[in-house]
Short mmCIF file of C-alpha atoms in Angstrom, two decimals:
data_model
loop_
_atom_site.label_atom_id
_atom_site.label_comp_id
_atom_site.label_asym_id
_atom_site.label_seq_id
_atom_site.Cartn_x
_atom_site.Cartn_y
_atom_site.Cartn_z
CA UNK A 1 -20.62 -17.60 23.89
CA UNK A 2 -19.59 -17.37 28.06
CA UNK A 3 -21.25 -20.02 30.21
CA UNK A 4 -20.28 -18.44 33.73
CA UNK A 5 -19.06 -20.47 36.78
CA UNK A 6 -17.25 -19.35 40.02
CA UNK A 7 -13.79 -18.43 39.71
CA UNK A 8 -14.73 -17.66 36.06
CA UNK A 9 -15.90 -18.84 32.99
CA UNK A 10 -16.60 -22.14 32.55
CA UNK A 11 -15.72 -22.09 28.98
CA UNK A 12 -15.11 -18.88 26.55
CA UNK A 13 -15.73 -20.11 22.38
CA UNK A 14 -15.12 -17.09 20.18
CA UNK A 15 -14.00 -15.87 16.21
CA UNK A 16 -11.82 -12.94 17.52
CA UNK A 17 -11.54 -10.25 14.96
CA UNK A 18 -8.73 -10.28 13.14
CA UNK A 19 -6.43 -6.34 12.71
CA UNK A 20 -3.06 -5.87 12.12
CA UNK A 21 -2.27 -2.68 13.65
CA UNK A 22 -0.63 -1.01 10.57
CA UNK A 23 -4.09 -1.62 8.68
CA UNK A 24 -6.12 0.00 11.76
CA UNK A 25 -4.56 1.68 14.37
CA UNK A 26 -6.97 3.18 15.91
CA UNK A 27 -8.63 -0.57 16.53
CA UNK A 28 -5.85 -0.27 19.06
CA UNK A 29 -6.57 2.59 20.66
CA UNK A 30 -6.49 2.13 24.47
CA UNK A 31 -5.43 -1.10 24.50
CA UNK A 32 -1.91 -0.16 24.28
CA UNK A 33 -0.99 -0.02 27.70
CA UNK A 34 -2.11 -4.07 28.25
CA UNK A 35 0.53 -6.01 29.31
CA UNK A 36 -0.69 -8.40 26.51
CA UNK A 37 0.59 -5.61 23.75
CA UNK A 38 3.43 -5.98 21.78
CA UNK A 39 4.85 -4.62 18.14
CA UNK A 40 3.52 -7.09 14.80
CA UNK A 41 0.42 -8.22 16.66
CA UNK A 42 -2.58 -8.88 15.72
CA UNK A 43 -5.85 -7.83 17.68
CA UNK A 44 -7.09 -11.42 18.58
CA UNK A 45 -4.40 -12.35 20.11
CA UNK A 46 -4.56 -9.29 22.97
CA UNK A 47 -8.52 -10.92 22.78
CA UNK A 48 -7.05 -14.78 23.53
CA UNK A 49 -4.90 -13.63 26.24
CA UNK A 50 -7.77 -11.51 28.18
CA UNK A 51 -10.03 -14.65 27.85
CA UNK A 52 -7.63 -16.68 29.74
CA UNK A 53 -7.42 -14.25 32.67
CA UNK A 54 -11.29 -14.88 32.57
CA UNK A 55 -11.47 -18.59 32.29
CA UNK A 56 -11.61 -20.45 35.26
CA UNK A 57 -8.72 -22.36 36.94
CA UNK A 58 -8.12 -26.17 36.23
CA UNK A 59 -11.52 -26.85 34.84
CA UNK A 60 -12.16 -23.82 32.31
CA UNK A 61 -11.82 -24.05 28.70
CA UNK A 62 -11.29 -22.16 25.64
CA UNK A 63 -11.87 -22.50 22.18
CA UNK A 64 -11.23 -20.05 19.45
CA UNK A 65 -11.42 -20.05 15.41
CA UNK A 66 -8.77 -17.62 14.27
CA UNK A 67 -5.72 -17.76 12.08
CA UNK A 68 -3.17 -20.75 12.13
CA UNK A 69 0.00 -18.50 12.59
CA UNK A 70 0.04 -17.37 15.82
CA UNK A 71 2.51 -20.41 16.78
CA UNK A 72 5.32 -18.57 14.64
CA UNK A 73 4.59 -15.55 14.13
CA UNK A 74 6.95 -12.86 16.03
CA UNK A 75 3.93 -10.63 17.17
CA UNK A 76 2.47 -13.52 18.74
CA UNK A 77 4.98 -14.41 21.93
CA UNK A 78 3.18 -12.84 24.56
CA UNK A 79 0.00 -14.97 23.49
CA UNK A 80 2.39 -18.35 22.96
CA UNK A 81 4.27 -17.93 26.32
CA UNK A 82 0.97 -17.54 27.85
CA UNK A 83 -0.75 -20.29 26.82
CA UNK A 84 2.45 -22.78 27.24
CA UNK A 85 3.14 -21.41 31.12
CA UNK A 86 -1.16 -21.45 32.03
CA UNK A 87 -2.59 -24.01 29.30
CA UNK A 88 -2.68 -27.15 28.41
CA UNK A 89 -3.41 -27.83 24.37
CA UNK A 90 -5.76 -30.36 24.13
CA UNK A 91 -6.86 -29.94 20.03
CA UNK A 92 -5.12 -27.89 17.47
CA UNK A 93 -7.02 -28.52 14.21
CA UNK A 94 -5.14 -26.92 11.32
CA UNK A 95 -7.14 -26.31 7.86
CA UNK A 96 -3.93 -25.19 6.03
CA UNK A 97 -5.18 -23.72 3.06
CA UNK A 98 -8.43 -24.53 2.92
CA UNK A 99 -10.73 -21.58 3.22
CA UNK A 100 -12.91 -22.01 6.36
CA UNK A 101 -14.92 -18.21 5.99
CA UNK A 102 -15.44 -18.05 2.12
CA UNK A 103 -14.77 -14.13 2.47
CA UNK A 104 -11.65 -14.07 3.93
CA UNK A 105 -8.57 -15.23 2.50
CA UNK A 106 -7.04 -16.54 5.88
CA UNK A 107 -5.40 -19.85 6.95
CA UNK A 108 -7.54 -20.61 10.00
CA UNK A 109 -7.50 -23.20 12.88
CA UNK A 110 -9.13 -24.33 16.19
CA UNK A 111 -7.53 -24.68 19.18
CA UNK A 112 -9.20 -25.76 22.47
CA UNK A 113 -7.00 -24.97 25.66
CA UNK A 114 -7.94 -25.98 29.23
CA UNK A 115 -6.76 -23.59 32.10
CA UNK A 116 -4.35 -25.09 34.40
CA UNK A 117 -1.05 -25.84 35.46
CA UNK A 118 0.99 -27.48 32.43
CA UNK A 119 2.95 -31.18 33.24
CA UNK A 120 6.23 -31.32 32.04
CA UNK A 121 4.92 -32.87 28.75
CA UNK A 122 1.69 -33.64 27.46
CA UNK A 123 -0.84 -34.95 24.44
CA UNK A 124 -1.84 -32.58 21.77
CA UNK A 125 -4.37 -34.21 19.46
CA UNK A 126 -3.28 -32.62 15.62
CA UNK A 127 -5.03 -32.80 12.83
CA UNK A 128 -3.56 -30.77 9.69
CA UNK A 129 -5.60 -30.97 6.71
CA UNK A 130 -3.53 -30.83 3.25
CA UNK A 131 -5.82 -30.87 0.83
CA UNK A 132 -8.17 -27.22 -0.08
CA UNK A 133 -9.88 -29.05 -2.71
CA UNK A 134 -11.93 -31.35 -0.41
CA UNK A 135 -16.21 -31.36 -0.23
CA UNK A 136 -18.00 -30.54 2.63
CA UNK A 137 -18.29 -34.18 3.21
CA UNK A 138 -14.47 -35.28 3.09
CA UNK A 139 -14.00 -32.03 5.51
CA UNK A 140 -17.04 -33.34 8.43
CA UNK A 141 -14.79 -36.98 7.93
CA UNK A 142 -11.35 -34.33 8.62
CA UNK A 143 -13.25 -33.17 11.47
CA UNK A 144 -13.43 -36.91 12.82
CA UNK A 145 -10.09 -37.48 14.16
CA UNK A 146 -10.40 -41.37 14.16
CA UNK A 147 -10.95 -41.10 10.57
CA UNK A 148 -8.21 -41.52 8.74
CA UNK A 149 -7.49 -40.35 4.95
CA UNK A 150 -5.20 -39.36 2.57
CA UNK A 151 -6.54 -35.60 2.71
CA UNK A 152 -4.79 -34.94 5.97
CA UNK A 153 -2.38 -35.73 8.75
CA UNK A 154 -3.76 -36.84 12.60
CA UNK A 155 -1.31 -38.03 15.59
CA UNK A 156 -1.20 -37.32 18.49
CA UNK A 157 2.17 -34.40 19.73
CA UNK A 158 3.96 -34.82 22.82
CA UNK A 159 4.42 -31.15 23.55
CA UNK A 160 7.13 -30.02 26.07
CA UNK A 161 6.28 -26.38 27.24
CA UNK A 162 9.21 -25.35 29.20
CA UNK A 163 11.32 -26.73 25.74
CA UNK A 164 9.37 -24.14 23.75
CA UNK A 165 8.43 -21.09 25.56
CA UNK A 166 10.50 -18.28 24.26
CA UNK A 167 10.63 -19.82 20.59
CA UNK A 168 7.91 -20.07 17.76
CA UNK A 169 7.13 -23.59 17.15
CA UNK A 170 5.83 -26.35 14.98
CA UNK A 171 3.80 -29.57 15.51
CA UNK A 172 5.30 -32.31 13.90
CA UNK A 173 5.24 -35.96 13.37
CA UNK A 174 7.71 -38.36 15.14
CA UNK A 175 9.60 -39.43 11.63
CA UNK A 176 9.98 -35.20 10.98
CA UNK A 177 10.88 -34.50 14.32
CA UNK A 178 13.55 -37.20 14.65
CA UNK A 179 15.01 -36.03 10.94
CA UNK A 180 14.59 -32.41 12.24
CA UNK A 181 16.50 -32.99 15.14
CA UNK A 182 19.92 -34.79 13.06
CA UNK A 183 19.43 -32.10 10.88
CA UNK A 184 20.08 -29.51 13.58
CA UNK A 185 22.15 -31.93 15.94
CA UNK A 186 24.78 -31.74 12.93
CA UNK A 187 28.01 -29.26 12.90
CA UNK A 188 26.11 -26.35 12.17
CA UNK A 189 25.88 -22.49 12.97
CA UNK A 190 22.89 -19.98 12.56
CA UNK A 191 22.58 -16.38 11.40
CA UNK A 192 22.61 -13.48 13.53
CA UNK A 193 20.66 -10.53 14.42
CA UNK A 194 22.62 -8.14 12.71
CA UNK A 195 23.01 -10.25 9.63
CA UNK A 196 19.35 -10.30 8.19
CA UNK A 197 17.26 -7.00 8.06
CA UNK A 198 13.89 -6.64 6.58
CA UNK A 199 14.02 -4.36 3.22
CA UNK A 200 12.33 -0.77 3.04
CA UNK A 201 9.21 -0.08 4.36
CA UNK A 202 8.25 2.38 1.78
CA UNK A 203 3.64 2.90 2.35
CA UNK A 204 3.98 5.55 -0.61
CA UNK A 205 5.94 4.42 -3.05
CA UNK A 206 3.14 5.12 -5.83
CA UNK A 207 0.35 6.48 -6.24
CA UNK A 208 -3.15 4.25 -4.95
CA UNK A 209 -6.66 4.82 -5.54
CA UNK A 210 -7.18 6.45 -2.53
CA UNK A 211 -4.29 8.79 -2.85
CA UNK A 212 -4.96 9.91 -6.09
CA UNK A 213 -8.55 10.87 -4.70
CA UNK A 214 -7.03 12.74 -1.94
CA UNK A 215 -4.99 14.69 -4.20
CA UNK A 216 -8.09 15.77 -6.32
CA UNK A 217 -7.09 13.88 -9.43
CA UNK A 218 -4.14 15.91 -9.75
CA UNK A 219 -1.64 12.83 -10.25
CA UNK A 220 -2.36 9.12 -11.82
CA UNK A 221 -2.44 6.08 -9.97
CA UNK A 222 1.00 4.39 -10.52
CA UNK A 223 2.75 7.61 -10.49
CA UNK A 224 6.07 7.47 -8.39
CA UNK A 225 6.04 9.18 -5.00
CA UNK A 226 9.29 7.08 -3.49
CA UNK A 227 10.00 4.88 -6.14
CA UNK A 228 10.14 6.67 -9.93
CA UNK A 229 10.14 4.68 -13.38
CA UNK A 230 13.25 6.06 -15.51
CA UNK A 231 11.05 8.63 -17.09
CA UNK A 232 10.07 10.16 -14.00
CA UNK A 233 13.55 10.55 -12.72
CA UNK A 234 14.57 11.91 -15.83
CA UNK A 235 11.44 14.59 -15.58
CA UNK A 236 12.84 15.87 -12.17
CA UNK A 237 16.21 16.87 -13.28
CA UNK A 238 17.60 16.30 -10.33
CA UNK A 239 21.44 18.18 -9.71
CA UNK A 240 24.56 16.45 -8.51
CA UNK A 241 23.77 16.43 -4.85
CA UNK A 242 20.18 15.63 -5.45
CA UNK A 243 21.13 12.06 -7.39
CA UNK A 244 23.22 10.82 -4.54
CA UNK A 245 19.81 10.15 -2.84
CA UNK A 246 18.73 8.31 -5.64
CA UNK A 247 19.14 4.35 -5.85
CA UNK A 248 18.40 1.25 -7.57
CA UNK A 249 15.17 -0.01 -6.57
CA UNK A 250 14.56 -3.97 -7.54
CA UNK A 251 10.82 -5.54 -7.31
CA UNK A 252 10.27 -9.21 -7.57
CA UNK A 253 10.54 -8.78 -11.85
CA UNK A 254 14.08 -9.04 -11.30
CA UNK A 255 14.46 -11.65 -8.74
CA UNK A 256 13.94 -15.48 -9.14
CA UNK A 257 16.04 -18.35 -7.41
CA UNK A 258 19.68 -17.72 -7.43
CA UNK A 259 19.90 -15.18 -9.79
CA UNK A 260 18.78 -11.63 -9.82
CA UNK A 261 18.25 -9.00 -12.97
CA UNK A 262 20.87 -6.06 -12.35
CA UNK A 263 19.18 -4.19 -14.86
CA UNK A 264 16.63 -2.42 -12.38
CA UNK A 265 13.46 -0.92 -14.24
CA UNK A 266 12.92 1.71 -10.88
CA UNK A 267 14.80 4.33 -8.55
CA UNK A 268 14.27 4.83 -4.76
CA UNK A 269 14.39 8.16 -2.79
CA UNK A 270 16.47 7.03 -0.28
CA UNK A 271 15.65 9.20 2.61
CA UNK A 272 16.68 8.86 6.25
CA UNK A 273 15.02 10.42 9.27
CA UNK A 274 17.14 13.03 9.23
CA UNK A 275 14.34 14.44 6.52
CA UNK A 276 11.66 13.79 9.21
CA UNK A 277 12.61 17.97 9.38
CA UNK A 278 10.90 19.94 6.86
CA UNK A 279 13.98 22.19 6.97
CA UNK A 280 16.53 19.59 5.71
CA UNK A 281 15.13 19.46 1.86
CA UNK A 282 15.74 23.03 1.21
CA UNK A 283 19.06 22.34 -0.36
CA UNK A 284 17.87 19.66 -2.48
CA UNK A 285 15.18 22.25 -4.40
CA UNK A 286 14.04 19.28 -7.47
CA UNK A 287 13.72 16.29 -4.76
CA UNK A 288 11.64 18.89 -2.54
CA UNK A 289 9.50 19.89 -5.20
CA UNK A 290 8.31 16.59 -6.17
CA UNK A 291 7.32 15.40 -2.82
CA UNK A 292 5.76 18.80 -1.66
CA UNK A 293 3.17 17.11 -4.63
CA UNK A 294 2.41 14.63 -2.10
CA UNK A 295 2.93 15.58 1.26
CA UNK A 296 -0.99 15.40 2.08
CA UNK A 297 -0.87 11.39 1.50
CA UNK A 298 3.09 11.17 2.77
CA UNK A 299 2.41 8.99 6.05
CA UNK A 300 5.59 8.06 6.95
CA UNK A 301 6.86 8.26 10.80
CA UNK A 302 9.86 10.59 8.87
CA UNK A 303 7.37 12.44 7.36
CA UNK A 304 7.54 14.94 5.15
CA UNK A 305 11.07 14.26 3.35
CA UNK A 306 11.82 10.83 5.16
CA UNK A 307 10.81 6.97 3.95
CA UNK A 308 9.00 5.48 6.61
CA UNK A 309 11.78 2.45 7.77
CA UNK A 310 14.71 3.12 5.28
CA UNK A 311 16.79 0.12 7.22
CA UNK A 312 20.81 -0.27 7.36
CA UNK A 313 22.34 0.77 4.01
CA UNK A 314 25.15 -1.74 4.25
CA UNK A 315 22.73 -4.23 3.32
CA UNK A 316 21.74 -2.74 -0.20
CA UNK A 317 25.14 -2.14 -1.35
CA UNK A 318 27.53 -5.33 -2.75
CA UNK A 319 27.36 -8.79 -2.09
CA UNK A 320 24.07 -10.23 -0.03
CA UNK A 321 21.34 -12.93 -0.22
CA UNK A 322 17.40 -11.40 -1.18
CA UNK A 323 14.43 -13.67 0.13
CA UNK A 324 11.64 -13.06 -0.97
CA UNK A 325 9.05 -13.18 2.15
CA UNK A 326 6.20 -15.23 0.51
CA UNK A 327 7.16 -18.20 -1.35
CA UNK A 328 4.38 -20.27 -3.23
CA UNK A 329 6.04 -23.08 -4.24
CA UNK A 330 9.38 -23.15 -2.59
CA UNK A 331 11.49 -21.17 -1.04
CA UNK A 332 13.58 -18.63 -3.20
CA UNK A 333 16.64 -17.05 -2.63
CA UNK A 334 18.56 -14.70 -4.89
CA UNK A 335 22.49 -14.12 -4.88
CA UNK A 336 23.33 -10.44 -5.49
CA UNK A 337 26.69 -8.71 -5.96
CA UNK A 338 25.60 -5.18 -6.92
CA UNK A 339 23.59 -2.45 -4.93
CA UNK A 340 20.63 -3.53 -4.38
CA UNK A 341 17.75 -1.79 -2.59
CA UNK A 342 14.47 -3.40 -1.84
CA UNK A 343 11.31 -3.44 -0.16
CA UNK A 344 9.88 -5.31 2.56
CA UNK A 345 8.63 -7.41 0.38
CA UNK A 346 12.15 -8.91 1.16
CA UNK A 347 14.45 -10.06 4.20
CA UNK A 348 18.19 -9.16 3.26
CA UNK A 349 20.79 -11.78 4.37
CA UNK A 350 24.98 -10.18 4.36
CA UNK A 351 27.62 -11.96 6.70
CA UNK A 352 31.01 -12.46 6.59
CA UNK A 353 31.33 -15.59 8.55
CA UNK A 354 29.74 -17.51 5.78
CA UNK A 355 31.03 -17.56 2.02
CA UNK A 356 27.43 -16.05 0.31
CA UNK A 357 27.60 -18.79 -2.43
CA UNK A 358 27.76 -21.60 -0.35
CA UNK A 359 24.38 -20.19 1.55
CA UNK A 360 22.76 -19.18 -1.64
CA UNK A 361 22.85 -22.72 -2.32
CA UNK A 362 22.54 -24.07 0.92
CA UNK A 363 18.79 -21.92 1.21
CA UNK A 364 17.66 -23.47 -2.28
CA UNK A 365 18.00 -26.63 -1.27
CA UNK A 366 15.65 -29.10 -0.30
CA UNK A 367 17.18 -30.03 2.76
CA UNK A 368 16.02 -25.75 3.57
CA UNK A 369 13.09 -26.34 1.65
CA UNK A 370 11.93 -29.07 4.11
CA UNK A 371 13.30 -27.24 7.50
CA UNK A 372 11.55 -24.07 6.66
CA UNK A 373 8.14 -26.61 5.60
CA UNK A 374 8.00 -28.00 8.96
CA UNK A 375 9.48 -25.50 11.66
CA UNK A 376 9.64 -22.26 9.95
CA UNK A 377 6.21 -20.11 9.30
CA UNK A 378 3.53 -21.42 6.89
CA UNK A 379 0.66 -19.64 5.87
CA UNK A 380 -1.58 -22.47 4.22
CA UNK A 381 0.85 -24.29 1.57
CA UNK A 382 2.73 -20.95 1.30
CA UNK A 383 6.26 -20.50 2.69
CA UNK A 384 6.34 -17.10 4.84
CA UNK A 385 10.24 -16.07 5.07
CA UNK A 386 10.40 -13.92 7.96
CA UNK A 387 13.23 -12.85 10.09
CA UNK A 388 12.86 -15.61 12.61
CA UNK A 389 12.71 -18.76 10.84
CA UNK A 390 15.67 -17.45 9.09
CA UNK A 391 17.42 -17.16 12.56
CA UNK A 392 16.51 -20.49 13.31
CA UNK A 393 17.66 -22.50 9.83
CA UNK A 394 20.77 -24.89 10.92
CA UNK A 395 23.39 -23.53 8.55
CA UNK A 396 26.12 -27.01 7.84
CA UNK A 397 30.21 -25.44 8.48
CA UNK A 398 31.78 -27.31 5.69
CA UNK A 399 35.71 -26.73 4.85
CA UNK A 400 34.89 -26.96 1.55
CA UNK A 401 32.79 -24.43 -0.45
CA UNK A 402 34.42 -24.37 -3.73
CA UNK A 403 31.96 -27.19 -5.29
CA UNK A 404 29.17 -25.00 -4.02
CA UNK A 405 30.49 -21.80 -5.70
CA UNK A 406 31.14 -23.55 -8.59
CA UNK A 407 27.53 -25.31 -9.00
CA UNK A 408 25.69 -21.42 -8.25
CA UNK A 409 27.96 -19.69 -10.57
CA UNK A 410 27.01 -22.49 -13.03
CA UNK A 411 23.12 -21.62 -12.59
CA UNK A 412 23.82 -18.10 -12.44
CA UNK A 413 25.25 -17.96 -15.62
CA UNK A 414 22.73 -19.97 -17.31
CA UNK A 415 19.61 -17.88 -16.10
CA UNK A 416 21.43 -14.90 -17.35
CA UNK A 417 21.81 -16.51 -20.57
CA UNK A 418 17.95 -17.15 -20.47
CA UNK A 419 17.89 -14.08 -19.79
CA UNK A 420 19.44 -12.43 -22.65
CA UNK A 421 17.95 -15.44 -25.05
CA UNK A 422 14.66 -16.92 -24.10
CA UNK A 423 14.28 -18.94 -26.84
CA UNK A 424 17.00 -21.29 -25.84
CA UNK A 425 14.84 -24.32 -24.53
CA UNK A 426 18.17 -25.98 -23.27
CA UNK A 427 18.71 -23.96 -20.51
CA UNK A 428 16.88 -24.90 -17.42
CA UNK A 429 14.39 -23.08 -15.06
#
């Protein structure tokens, strides 16, 4: 609803839609040349960002419903610098996991914004409600922000633009933000760039409903296009050259915290874009003739021989840390010392500078556990791991490692022994 006024709207309230562009491209369509337009977005935010060019100077106001990630997540800076260099916050009311549109299964909140020229520092009146089991009458009291409960957390932020444009950011309490800060104000060091790398992005690795109708019923849903079961790999008969293409492929069956299954139950066709021509498959005759089978539901960008994103190989083969990107309860991170290729599903961590052990348990701890809870990227009460919080976790230098190695070896070797005996009750979870 637009109430106009001169110089522009006097105040713009909206529920933006909400596309990802790899679920609807052409939603997208023409708006790709906007200066608001960026990689990992989602449509609202191009929608926030043209409302503010409408909304009048000093006095005009904004309000949207829409999800509660946009203050982390990495397709979201244009809309975050934005609204820290023209805005002023006045209400950010987070509902966590509570589900606001009973048809979606979105973490939502409401911001207000006024138009105008941010001071140095300024109020933010946060409200962040904890628990999604509350009745419509315990969520009109959440609502009340001089209501207090046990349900949710209210204070008020003292939020420092020019501190956090550039950056994803959190809103957190004063006792957080001071622990937070000796946390990070410690001897510590972060990981790079080139150090983490989402796994494959693989949008046919089996067969889907609407693939198998495409192909006219000719294959079964769950039948391997990238990824094959032993069976199928066994069925193509692939020759010498053909199986250097082929590589262990590990799902979230083999991974839990610390240890990970090296016993891998699928195989990868690991295709680069140098298969993105047709040409470049004739010498591989069994590899060719399974994915001719598919090639009218292949979509990759490498199409018709090449996985869509097949990432850095150096991070699938030998030593490395697997996160796994959503995280229910806590955080997980799995030590691996054999190939190991995945999807991206995961973020792969490999350095040198850091001895792997140490950081394995370093990321399971709780001391992660609460960084990543209060300034890495939520969705509701679930942990997202993406790339940048990962960049931004304060890794402790520490001369000594060896108790470290020693106490994840320990646990390694125990799950493996659950493992290979479940019915041993001693060893822990």
């Amino acid at each position: 609803y637009l109430v106009n006024g001169n110089g522009g709207f006097d105040i713009v309230i909206g529920n933006p839609p909400y596309i990802k562009e790899y679920t609807n491209r052409t939603a997208f369509d023409g708006f790709r040349k906007s200066p608001y337009y960026q990689g990992k977005m989602d449509i609202w935010y191009g929608f926030a960002c043209k409302m503010l060019d409408l909304t009048k100077l000093n006095s005009g106001l904004q309000c949207f419903i829409a999800q509660n990630n946009w203050i982390t997540s990495a397709g979201a800076s244009k809309l975050r610098d934005k609204v820290l260099s023209e805005t002023e916050i006045k209400l950010f009311t987070d509902f966590g996991n509570y589900k606001v549109f009973e048809s979606a299964g979105i973490q939502t909140m409401v911001y207000l914004l006024n138009k105008r020229q941010p001071q140095n520092e300024y109020p933010v009146t946060y409200s962040l409600l904890k628990n999604d089991k509350i009745n419509k009458t315990e969520l009109v009291q959440f609502l009340n922000f001089s209501i207090n409960d046990d349900n949710s957390e209210k204070y008020i932020f003292k939020l420092n633009p020019t501190a956090l444009k550039g950056k994803p950011f959190t809103f957190n309490n004063n006792v957080e933000s001071v622990v937070l800060e000796k946390i990070k104000s410690r001897n510590v060091l972060f990981l790079t760039d080139k150090e983490v790398a989402q796994g494959i992005v693989i949008p046919q690795d089996f067969v889907n409903k609407q693939s198998k109708k495409k192909l006219r019923n000719t294959v079964e849903i769950g039948d391997g296009i990238f990824v094959l079961s032993k069976f199928e790999l066994k069925n193509i008969s692939l020759n010498t050259d053909e199986k250097n293409f082929i590589k262990p492929y590990f799902t979230t069956t083999e991974f839990g915290r610390y240890y990970g299954n090296p016993k891998n139950e699928f195989w990868i066709i690991y295709t680069g874009s140098e298969f993105k021509n047709p040409k470049s498959m004739q010498p591989y005759p069994n590899l060719k003739k399974h994915l001719d089978k598919f090639k009218d539901v292949i979509t990759s960008d490498n199409k018709p021989y090449g996985l869509h994103r097949a990432r850095e190989e150096r991070f699938f083969k030998g030593e490395s840390i697997i996160a796994q990107r959503k995280c229910t309860v806590r955080p997980s991170f799995t030590y691996t010392d054999f190939d190991c290729y995945v999807s991206a599903t995961f973020y792969v961590i490999k350095t040198e500078r850091i001895d792997m052990k140490y950081l394995t348990a370093l990321l399971n701890s709780k001391l992660i556990e609460f960084w990543l809870r209060n300034k890495g990227k939520m969705q509701g009460n679930n942990f997202q791991i993406d790339k940048e919080p990962l960049l931004e976790i304060p890794i402790y230098k520490t001369n000594n490692v060896e108790p470290f190695k020693r106490f994840v070896d320990y646990i390694i070797f125990l799950k493996s022994q659950k493992l290979a005996n479940p019915s041993n009750q001693l060893i822990p979870t």
